Coordinates of C-alpha atoms and ligand atoms in Angstrom, one line a residue:
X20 CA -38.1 16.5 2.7
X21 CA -38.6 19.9 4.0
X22 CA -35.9 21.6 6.0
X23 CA -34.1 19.1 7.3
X24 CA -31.2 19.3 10.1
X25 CA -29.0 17.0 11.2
X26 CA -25.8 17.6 13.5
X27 CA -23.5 15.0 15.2
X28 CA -21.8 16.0 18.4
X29 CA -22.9 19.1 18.0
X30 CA -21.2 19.3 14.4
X31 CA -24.1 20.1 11.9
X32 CA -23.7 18.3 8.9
X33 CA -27.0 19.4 6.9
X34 CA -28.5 22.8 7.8
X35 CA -31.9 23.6 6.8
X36 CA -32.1 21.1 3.3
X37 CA -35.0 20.0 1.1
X38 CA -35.3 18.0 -1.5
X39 CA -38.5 16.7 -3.5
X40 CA -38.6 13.7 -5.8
X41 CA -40.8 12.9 -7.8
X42 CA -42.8 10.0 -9.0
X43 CA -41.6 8.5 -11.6
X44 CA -38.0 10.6 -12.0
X45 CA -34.7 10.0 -11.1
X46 CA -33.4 12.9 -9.2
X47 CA -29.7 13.1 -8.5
X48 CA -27.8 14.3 -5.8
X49 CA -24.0 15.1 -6.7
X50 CA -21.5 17.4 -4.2
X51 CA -18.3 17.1 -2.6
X52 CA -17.0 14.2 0.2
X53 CA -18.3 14.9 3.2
X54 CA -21.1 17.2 1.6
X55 CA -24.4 15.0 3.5
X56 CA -25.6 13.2 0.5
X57 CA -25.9 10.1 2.4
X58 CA -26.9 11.3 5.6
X59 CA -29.6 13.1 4.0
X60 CA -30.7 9.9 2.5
X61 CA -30.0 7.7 5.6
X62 CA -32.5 10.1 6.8
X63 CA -35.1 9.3 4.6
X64 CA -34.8 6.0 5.3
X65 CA -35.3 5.6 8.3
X66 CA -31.2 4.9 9.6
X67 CA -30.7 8.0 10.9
X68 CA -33.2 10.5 12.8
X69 CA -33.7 13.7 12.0
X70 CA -32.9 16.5 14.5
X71 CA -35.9 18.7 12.9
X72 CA -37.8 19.2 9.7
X73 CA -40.2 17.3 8.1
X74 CA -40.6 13.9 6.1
X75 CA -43.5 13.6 3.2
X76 CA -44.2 10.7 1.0
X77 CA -47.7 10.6 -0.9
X78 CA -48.4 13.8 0.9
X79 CA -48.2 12.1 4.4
X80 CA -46.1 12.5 7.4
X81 CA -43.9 9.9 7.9
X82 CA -40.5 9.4 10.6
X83 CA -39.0 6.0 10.3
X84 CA -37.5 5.0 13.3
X85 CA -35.2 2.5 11.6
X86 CA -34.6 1.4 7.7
X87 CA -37.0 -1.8 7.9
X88 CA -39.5 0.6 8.4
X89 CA -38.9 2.3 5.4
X90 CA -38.2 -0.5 3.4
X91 CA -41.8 -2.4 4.2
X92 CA -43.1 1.4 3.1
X93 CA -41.7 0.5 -0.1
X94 CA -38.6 3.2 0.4
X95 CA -34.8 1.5 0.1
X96 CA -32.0 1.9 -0.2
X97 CA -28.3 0.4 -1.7
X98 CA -26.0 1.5 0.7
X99 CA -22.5 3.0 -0.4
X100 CA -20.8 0.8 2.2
X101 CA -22.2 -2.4 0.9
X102 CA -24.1 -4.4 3.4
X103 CA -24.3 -7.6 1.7
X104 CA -23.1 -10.5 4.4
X105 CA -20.1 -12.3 3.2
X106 CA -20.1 -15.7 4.7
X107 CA -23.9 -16.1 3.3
X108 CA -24.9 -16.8 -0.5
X109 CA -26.3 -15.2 -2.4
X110 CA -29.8 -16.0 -2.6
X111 CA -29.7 -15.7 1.0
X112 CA -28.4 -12.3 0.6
X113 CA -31.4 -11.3 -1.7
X114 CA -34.0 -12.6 1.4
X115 CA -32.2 -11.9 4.3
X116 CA -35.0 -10.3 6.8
X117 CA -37.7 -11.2 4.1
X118 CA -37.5 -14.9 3.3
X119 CA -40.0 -16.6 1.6
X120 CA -42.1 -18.9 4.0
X121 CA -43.9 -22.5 3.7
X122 CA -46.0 -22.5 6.7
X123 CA -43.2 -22.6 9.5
X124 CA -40.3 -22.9 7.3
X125 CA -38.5 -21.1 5.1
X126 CA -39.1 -22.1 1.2
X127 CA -35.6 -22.6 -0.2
X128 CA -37.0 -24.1 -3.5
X129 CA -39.3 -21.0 -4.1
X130 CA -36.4 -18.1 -3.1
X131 CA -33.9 -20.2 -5.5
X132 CA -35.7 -19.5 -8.4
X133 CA -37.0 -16.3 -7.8
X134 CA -33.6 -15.2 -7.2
X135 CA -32.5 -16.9 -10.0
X136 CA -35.4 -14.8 -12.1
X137 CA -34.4 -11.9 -10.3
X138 CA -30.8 -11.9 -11.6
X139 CA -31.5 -13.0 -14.9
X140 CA -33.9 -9.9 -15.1
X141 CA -31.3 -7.8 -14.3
X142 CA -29.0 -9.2 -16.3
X143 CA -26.4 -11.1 -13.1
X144 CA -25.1 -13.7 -14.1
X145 CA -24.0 -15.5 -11.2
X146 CA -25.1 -18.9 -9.6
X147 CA -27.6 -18.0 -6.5
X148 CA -25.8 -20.6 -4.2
X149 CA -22.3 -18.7 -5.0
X150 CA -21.2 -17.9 -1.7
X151 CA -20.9 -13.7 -1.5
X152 CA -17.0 -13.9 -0.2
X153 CA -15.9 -15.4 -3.3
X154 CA -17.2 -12.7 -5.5
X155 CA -15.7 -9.5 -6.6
X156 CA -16.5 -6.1 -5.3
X157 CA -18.6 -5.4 -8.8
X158 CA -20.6 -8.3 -8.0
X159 CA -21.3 -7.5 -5.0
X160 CA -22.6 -4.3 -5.5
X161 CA -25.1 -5.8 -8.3
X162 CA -26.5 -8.7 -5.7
X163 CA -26.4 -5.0 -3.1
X164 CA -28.9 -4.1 -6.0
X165 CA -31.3 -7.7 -6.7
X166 CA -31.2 -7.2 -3.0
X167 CA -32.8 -3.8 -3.0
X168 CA -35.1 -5.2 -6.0
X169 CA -35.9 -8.0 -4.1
X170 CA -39.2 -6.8 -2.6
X171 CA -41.7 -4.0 -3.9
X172 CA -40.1 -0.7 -3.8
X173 CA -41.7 2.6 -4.2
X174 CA -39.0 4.9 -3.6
X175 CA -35.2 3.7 -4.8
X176 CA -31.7 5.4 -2.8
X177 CA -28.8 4.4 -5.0
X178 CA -25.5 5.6 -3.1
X179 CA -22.8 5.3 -5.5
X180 CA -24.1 2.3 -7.3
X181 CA -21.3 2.4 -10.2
X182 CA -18.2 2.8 -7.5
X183 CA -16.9 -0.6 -8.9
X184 CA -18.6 -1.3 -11.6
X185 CA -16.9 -1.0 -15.5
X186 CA -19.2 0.4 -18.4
X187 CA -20.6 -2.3 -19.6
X188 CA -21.9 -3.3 -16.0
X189 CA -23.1 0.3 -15.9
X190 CA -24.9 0.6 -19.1
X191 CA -26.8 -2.7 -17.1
X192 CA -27.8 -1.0 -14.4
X193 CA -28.9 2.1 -16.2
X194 CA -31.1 0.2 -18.5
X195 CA -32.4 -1.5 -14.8
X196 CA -33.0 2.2 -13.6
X197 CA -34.7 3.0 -17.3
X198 CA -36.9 0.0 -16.3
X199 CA -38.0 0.8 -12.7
X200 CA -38.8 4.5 -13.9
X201 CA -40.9 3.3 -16.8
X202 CA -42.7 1.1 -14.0
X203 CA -43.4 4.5 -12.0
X204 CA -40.4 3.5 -9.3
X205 CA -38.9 7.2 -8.0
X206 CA -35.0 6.8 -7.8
X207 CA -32.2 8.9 -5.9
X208 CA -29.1 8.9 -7.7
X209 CA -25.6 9.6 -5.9
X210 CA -22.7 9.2 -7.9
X211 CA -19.4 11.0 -8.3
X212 CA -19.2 10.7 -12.1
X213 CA -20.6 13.9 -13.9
X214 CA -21.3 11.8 -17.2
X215 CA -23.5 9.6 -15.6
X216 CA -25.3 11.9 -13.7
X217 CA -26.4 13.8 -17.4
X218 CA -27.2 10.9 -18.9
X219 CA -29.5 9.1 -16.5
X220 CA -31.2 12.2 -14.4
X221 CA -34.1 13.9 -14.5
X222 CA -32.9 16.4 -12.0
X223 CA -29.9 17.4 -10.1
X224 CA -29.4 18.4 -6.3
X225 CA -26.2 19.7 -5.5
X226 CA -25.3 20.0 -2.2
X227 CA -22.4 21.5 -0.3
X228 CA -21.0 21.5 3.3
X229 CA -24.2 20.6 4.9
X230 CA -26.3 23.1 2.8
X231 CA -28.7 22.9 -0.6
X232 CA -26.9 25.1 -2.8
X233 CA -29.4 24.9 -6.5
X234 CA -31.5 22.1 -7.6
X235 CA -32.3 22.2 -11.4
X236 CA -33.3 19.7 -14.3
X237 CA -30.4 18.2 -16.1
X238 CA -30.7 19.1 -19.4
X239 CA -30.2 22.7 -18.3
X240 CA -27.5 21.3 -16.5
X241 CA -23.4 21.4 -17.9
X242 CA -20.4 19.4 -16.1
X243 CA -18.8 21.9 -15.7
X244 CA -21.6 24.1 -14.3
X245 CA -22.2 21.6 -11.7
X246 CA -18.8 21.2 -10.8
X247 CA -18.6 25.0 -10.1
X248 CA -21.8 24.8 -7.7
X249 CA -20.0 21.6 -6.5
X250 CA -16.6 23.2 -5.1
X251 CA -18.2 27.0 -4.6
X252 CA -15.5 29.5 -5.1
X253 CA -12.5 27.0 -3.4
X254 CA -10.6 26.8 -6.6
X255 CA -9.4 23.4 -6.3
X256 CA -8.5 21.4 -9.4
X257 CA -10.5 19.5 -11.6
X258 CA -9.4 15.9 -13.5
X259 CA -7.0 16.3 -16.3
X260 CA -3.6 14.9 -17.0
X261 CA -0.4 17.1 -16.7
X262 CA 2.9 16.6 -18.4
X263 CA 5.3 15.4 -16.3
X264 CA 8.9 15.4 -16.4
X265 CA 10.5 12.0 -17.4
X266 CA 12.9 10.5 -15.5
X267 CA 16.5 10.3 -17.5
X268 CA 17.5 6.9 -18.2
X269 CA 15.3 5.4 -15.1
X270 CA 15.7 1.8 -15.6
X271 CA 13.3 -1.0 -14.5
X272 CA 11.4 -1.0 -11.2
X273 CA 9.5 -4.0 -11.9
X274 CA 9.2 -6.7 -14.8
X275 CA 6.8 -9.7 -14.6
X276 CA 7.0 -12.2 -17.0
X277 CA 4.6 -15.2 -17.8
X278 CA 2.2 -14.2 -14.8
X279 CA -0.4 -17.0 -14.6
X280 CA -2.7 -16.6 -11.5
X281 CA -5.6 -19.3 -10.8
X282 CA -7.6 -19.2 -14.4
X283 CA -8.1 -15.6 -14.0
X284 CA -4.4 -14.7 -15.9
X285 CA -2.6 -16.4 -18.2
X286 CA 0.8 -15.9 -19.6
X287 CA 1.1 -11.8 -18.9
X288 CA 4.2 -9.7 -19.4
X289 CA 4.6 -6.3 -19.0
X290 CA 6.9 -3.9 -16.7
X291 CA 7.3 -0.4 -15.1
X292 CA 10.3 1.9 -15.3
X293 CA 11.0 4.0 -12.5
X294 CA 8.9 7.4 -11.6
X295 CA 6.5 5.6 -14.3
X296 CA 2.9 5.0 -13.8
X297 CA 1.3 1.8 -15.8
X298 CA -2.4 1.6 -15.6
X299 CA -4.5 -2.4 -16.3
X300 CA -7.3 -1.7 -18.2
X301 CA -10.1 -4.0 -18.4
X302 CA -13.4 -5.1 -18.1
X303 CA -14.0 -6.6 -14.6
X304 CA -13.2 -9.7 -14.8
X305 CA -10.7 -9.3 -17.1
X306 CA -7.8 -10.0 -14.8
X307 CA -6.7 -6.4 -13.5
X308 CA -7.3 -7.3 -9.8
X309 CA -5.9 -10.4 -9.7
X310 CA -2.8 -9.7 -11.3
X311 CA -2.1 -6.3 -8.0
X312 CA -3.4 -9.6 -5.6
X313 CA -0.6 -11.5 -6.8
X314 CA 2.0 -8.8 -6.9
X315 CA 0.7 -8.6 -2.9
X316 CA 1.0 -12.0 -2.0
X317 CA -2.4 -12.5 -1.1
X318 CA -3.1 -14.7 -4.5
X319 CA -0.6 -17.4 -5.3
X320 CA 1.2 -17.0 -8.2
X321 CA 1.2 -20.4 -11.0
X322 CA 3.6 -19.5 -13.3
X323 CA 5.8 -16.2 -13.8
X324 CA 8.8 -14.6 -13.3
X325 CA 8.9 -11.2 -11.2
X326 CA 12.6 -9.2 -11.0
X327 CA 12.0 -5.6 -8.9
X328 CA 14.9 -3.7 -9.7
X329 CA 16.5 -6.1 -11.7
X330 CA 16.4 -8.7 -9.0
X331 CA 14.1 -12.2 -9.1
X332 CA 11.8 -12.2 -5.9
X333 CA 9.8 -14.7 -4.5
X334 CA 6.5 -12.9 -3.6
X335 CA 4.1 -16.2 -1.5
X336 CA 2.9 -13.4 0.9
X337 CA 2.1 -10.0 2.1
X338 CA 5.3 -9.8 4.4
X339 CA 7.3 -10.8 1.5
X340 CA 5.6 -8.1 -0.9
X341 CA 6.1 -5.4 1.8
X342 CA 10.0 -5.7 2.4
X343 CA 10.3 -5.8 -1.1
X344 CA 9.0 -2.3 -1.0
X345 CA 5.8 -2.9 -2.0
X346 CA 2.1 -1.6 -1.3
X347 CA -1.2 -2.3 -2.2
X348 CA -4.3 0.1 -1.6
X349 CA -7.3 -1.9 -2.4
X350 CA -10.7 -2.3 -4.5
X351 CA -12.9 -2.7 -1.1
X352 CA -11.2 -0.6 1.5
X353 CA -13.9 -0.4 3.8
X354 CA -13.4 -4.9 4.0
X355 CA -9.6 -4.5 3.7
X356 CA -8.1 -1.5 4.6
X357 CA -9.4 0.0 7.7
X358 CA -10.1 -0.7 11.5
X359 CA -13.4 1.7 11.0
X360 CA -13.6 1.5 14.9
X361 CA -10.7 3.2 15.5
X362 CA -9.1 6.7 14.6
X363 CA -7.3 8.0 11.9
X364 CA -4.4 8.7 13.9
X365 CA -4.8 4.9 14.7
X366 CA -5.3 3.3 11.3
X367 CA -2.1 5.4 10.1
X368 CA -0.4 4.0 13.2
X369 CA -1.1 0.6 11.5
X370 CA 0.9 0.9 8.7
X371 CA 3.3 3.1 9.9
X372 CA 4.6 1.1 13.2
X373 CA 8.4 0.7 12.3
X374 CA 8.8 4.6 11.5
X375 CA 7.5 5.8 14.5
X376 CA 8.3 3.5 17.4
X377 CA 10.7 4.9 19.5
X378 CA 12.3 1.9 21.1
X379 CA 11.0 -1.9 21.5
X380 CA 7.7 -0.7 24.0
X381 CA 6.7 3.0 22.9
X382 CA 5.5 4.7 20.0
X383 CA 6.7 8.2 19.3
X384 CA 3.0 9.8 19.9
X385 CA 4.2 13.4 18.4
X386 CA 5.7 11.9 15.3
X387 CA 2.3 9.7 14.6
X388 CA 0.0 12.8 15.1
X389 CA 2.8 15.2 13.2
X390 CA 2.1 12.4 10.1
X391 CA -1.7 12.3 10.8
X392 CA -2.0 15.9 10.8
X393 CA 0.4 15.8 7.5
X394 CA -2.4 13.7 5.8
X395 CA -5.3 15.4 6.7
X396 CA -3.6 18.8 4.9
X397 CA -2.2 16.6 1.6
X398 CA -5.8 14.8 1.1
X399 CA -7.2 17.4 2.2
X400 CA -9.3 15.2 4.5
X401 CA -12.6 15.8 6.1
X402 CA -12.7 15.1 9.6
X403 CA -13.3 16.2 13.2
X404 CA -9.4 15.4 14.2
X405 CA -7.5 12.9 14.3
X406 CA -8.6 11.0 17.1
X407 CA -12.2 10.7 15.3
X408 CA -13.3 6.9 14.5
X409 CA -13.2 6.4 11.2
X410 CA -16.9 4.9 10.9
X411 CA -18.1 8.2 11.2
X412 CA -16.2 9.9 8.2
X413 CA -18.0 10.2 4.8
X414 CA -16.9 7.4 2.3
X415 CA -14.7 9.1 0.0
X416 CA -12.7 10.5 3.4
X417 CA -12.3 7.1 4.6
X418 CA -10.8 6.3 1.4
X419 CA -8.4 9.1 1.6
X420 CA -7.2 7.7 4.9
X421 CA -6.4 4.3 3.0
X422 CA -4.3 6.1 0.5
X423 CA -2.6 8.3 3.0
X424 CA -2.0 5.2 5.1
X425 CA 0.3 3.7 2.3
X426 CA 2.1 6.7 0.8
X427 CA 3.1 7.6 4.0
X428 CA 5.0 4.4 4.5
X429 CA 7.6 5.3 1.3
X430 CA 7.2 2.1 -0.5
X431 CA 8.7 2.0 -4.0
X432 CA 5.9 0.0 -6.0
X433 CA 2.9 1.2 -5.3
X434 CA -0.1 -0.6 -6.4
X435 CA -3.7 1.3 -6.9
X436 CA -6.8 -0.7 -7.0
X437 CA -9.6 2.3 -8.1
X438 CA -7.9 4.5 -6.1
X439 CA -10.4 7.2 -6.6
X440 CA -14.1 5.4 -6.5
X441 CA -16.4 7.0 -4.7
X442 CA -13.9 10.5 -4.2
X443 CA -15.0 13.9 -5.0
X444 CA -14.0 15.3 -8.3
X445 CA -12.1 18.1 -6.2
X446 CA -10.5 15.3 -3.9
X447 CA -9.8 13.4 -7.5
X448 CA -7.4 15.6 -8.3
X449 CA -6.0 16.3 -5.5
X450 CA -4.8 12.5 -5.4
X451 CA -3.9 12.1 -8.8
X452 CA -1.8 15.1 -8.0
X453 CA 0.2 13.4 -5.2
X454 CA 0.4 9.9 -7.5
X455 CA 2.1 11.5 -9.5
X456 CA 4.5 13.9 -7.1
X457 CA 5.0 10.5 -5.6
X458 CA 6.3 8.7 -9.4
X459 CA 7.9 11.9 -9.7
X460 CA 10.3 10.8 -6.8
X461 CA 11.8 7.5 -9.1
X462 CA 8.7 5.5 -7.3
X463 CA 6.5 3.6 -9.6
X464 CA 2.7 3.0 -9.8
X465 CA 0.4 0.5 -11.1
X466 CA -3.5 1.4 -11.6
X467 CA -6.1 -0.4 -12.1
X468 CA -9.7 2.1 -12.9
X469 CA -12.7 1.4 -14.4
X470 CA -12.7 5.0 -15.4
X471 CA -11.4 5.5 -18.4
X472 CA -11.1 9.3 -17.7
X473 CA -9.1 8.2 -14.5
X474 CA -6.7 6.4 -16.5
X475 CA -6.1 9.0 -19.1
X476 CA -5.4 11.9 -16.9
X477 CA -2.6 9.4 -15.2
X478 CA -0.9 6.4 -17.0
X479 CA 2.1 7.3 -19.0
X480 CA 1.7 3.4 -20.1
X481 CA -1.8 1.1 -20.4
X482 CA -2.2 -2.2 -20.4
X483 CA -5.1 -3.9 -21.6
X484 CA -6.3 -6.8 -20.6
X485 CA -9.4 -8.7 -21.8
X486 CA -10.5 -12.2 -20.4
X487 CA -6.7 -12.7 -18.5
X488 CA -5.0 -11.7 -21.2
X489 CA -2.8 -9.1 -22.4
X490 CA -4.0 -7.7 -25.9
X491 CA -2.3 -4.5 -26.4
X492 CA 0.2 -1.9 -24.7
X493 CA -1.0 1.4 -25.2
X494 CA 1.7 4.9 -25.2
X495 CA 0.7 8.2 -23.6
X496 CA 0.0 9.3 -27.4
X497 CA -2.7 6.7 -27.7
X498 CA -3.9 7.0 -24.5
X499 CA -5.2 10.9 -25.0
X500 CA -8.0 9.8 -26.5
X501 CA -10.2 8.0 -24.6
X502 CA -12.0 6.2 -27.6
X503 CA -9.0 3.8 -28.4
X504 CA -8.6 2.8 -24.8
X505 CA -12.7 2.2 -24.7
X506 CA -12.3 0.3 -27.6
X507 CA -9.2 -1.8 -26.8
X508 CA -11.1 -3.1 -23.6
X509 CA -13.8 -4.5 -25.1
X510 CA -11.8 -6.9 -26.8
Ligands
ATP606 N1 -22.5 8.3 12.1 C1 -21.9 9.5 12.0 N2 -21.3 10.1 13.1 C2 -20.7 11.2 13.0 N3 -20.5 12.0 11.9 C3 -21.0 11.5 10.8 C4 -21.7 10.2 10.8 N4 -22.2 10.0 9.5 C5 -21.7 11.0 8.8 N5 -21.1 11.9 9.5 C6 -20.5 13.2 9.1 O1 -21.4 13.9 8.3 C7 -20.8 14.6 7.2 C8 -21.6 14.2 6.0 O2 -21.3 12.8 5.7 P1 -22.0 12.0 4.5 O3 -21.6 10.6 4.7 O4 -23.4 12.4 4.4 O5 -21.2 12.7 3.2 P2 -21.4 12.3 1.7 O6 -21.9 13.6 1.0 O7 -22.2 11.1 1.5 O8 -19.9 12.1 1.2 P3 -19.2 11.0 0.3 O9 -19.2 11.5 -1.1 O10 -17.7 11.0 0.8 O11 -19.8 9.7 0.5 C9 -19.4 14.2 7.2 O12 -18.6 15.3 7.8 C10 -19.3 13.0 8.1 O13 -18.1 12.9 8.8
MG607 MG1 -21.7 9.2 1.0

């Protein structure tokens, strides 16, 4: 890709990039939220035209004038906003737009159990007729990959593959990336954790505000030396845990007791003191999502007992959980928490109603756009203004909305599904930061990361979970070192 532009309504977003890949390699391409990592790639295949530049693969010319284009060149991509169809299964997933044909018809039989050969090449263990809405975001993104794998491929776009995924489902998918290269397949990597990027690339493209700022081979390559090139000379803060003032004598915020939800938790027990933040730890699967569901009211609760400040509530749904003071910012927040259609200012409006109406018919339109403007300052959030639609932020500023959305509404649990997949290492934190002003204020917090690194710089308490159960409670002492909370999870 040689000097590529790309503006929308007249904002330029990549100025004058290029990037070569080469056969066989798996280049990376790491920089800030909002820096044109996808973009540049949507480029390339074909989903977004370029204002000017040029496009080379095998030495020829090539403008895509739409992504099934490139993808019958042999060029895909697995999109950071997953694009697997929810009502549809998953072997119908896998050959949606390419289905296998028996004269006229299309071969079920046949797609079954080359899906089913698909997955188990990959490692997915998941029935093929398993409806896609039924599965969990991890999931997902690993049929968003058999999909990808589905059909020749030449030239492989991975946009934040491991945003939901745990380790062990990453260690999968590198040894599926190991596996392509070795078969000559050219990758893209765009991820948001440092480690990975060391371990699996050849090379390393950073990027930043719209320009190409160094491209260099990795093992020449430190975190910390990308991270610099990464944030330029902005000085924001890296990922590390603070000390933080304990509450005196803060008594309970929350205490469940016997939590049984579906088969995916049995019999768990734990609670969180006031200003304290409690992080789940687990594998997925393990139980940490369905426990915050249940805490929500969008799961139904078997068996358990849940006081919030000392008093038994009845949690059955998500009105119930709110006016007990209660939010939840979750896993998938492109599927649950955003109107992408309409603006920031709007999806704050959302959450926000009570606080700024001004009687029963208006809203108070100074207050709402005082509290937007508020969160694009404290997240530090890229956009246009505030009346910009959301679909056309970058992913890790839509999810900045999300979180602004809820701590702007006060609530006094606060619940954190991966609050910071797919967010900048800058923008990291930057939101750990105002977790934590926010516990600092008697609120409490319960986390649930895969990244261990995530958990460590935050939880003053972990829980670990492994299959639905609780194994082990670990103390900020223990939690310093990463190793033991690794270890506990694998059970
Ligand atoms: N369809 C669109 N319409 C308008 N602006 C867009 C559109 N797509 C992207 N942008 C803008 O282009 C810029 C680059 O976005 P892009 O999605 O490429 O960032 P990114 O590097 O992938 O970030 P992230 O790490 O958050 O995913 C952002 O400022 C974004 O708001
Ligand atoms: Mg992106």
């Amino acid at each position: 890709m040689r000097h590529i532009v790309k503006s929308f309504y007249g904002n330029t977003v990549l100025n004058d990039v290029s990037f070569s890949l080469e056969k066989g390699h798996v280049h990376a391409i790491v920089g800030g939220n909002g820096a044109g990592k996808s973009t540049l790639m949507k480029i390339l295949t074909g989903v977004y035209r370029k204002d000017s530049g040029e496009i080379l693969v095998d030495g020829k010319n090539v403008d895509f004038s739409g992504y099934s284009g490139a993808a019958s060149a042999g060029i895909r991509m697995i999109f950071q906003e997953l694009s697997v169809v929810p009502t549809l299964t998953v072997v119908e997933n896998i050959y949606l737009n390419h289905e296998e044909k028996k004269g006229l018809f299309n071969d079920d039989k046949n797609m079954r159990k080359d899906a089913e050969k698909l997955l188990d090449r990959l490692g997915i263990d998941v029935p093929v007729n398993e409806k896609i809405a039924s599965l969990s975001v991890g999931y997902c993104q690993l049929i968003e990959i058999a999909k990808a794998l589905s059909e020749k491929v030449k030239i492989l776009v991975m946009d934040e593959p491991t945003a939901s995924l745990s380790d062990t489902e990453v260690t999968r998918l590198f040894n599926i990336v190991r596996t392509l290269k070795s078969e000559g397949v050219s990758i893209v990597y765009i991820s948001h954790r440092m480690s990975e990027i060391l371990e699996i690339a050849d090379e390393v493209t950073v990027l930043r505000d719209g320009k190409h700022i160094i491209t260099g081979e990795a093992k020449n390559l430190t975190i910390a030396g990308i991270i610099n090139y990464m944030l330029g000379d902005t000085g924001r803060n890296a990922f590390e845990y603070h000390e933080r003032q304990q509450i005196q004598n803060p008594g309970v915020m929350v205490d469940v007791s016997g939590l049984s939800v579906d088969n995916l938790v049995t019999d768990v027990s734990f609670h969180v003191n006031k200003g304290e933040i409690v992080g789940l730890a687990g594998l997925m699967g393990s139980g940490r999502t369905e426990i915050l569901e249940s805490l929500f009211g969008i799961r139904k609760i078997q068996k358990g007992k849940i006081t919030i400040e000392g008093k038994p509530i009845e949690i059955k749904n998500t009105q119930q959980a709110i006016q007990a003071g209660i939010a939840l910012v979750p896993e998938d927040r492109r599927r649950e928490g955003l109107v992408l259609t309409h603006s920031l200012k709007n999806n704050l409006l959302l959450a926000l109603f009570e606080r700024v109406k001004k009687n029963r018919l208006l809203i108070d339109g100074d207050k709402i756009r005082k509290i937007s403007e508020e969160s694009i300052a404290d997240l530090n959030i890229k956009t246009n203004s505030i009346d910009t639609p959301i679909s056309n932020l970058s992913g890790g500023n839509q999810q900045k909305v999300v979180i602004a959305k809820w701590l702007k509404n006060n609530p006094k649990l606060l619940l954190l599904d991966e609050p910071t997949a797919g967010i900048d290492i800058g923008a990291k934190g930057e939101i750990i930061k105002i977790i934590e002003d926010y516990a600092g204020r008697g609120n409490s917090v319960i986390v649930v990361s895969s990244e261990i690194s995530e958990l460590a710089a935050m939880c003053d308490r972990i829980v670990v979970l492994v299959n639905g159960r609780k194994t082990k409670e670990l103390t900020r002492n223990e939690i310093k070192n990463e190793g033991v909370i690794q270890h506990a999870i694998q059970g």
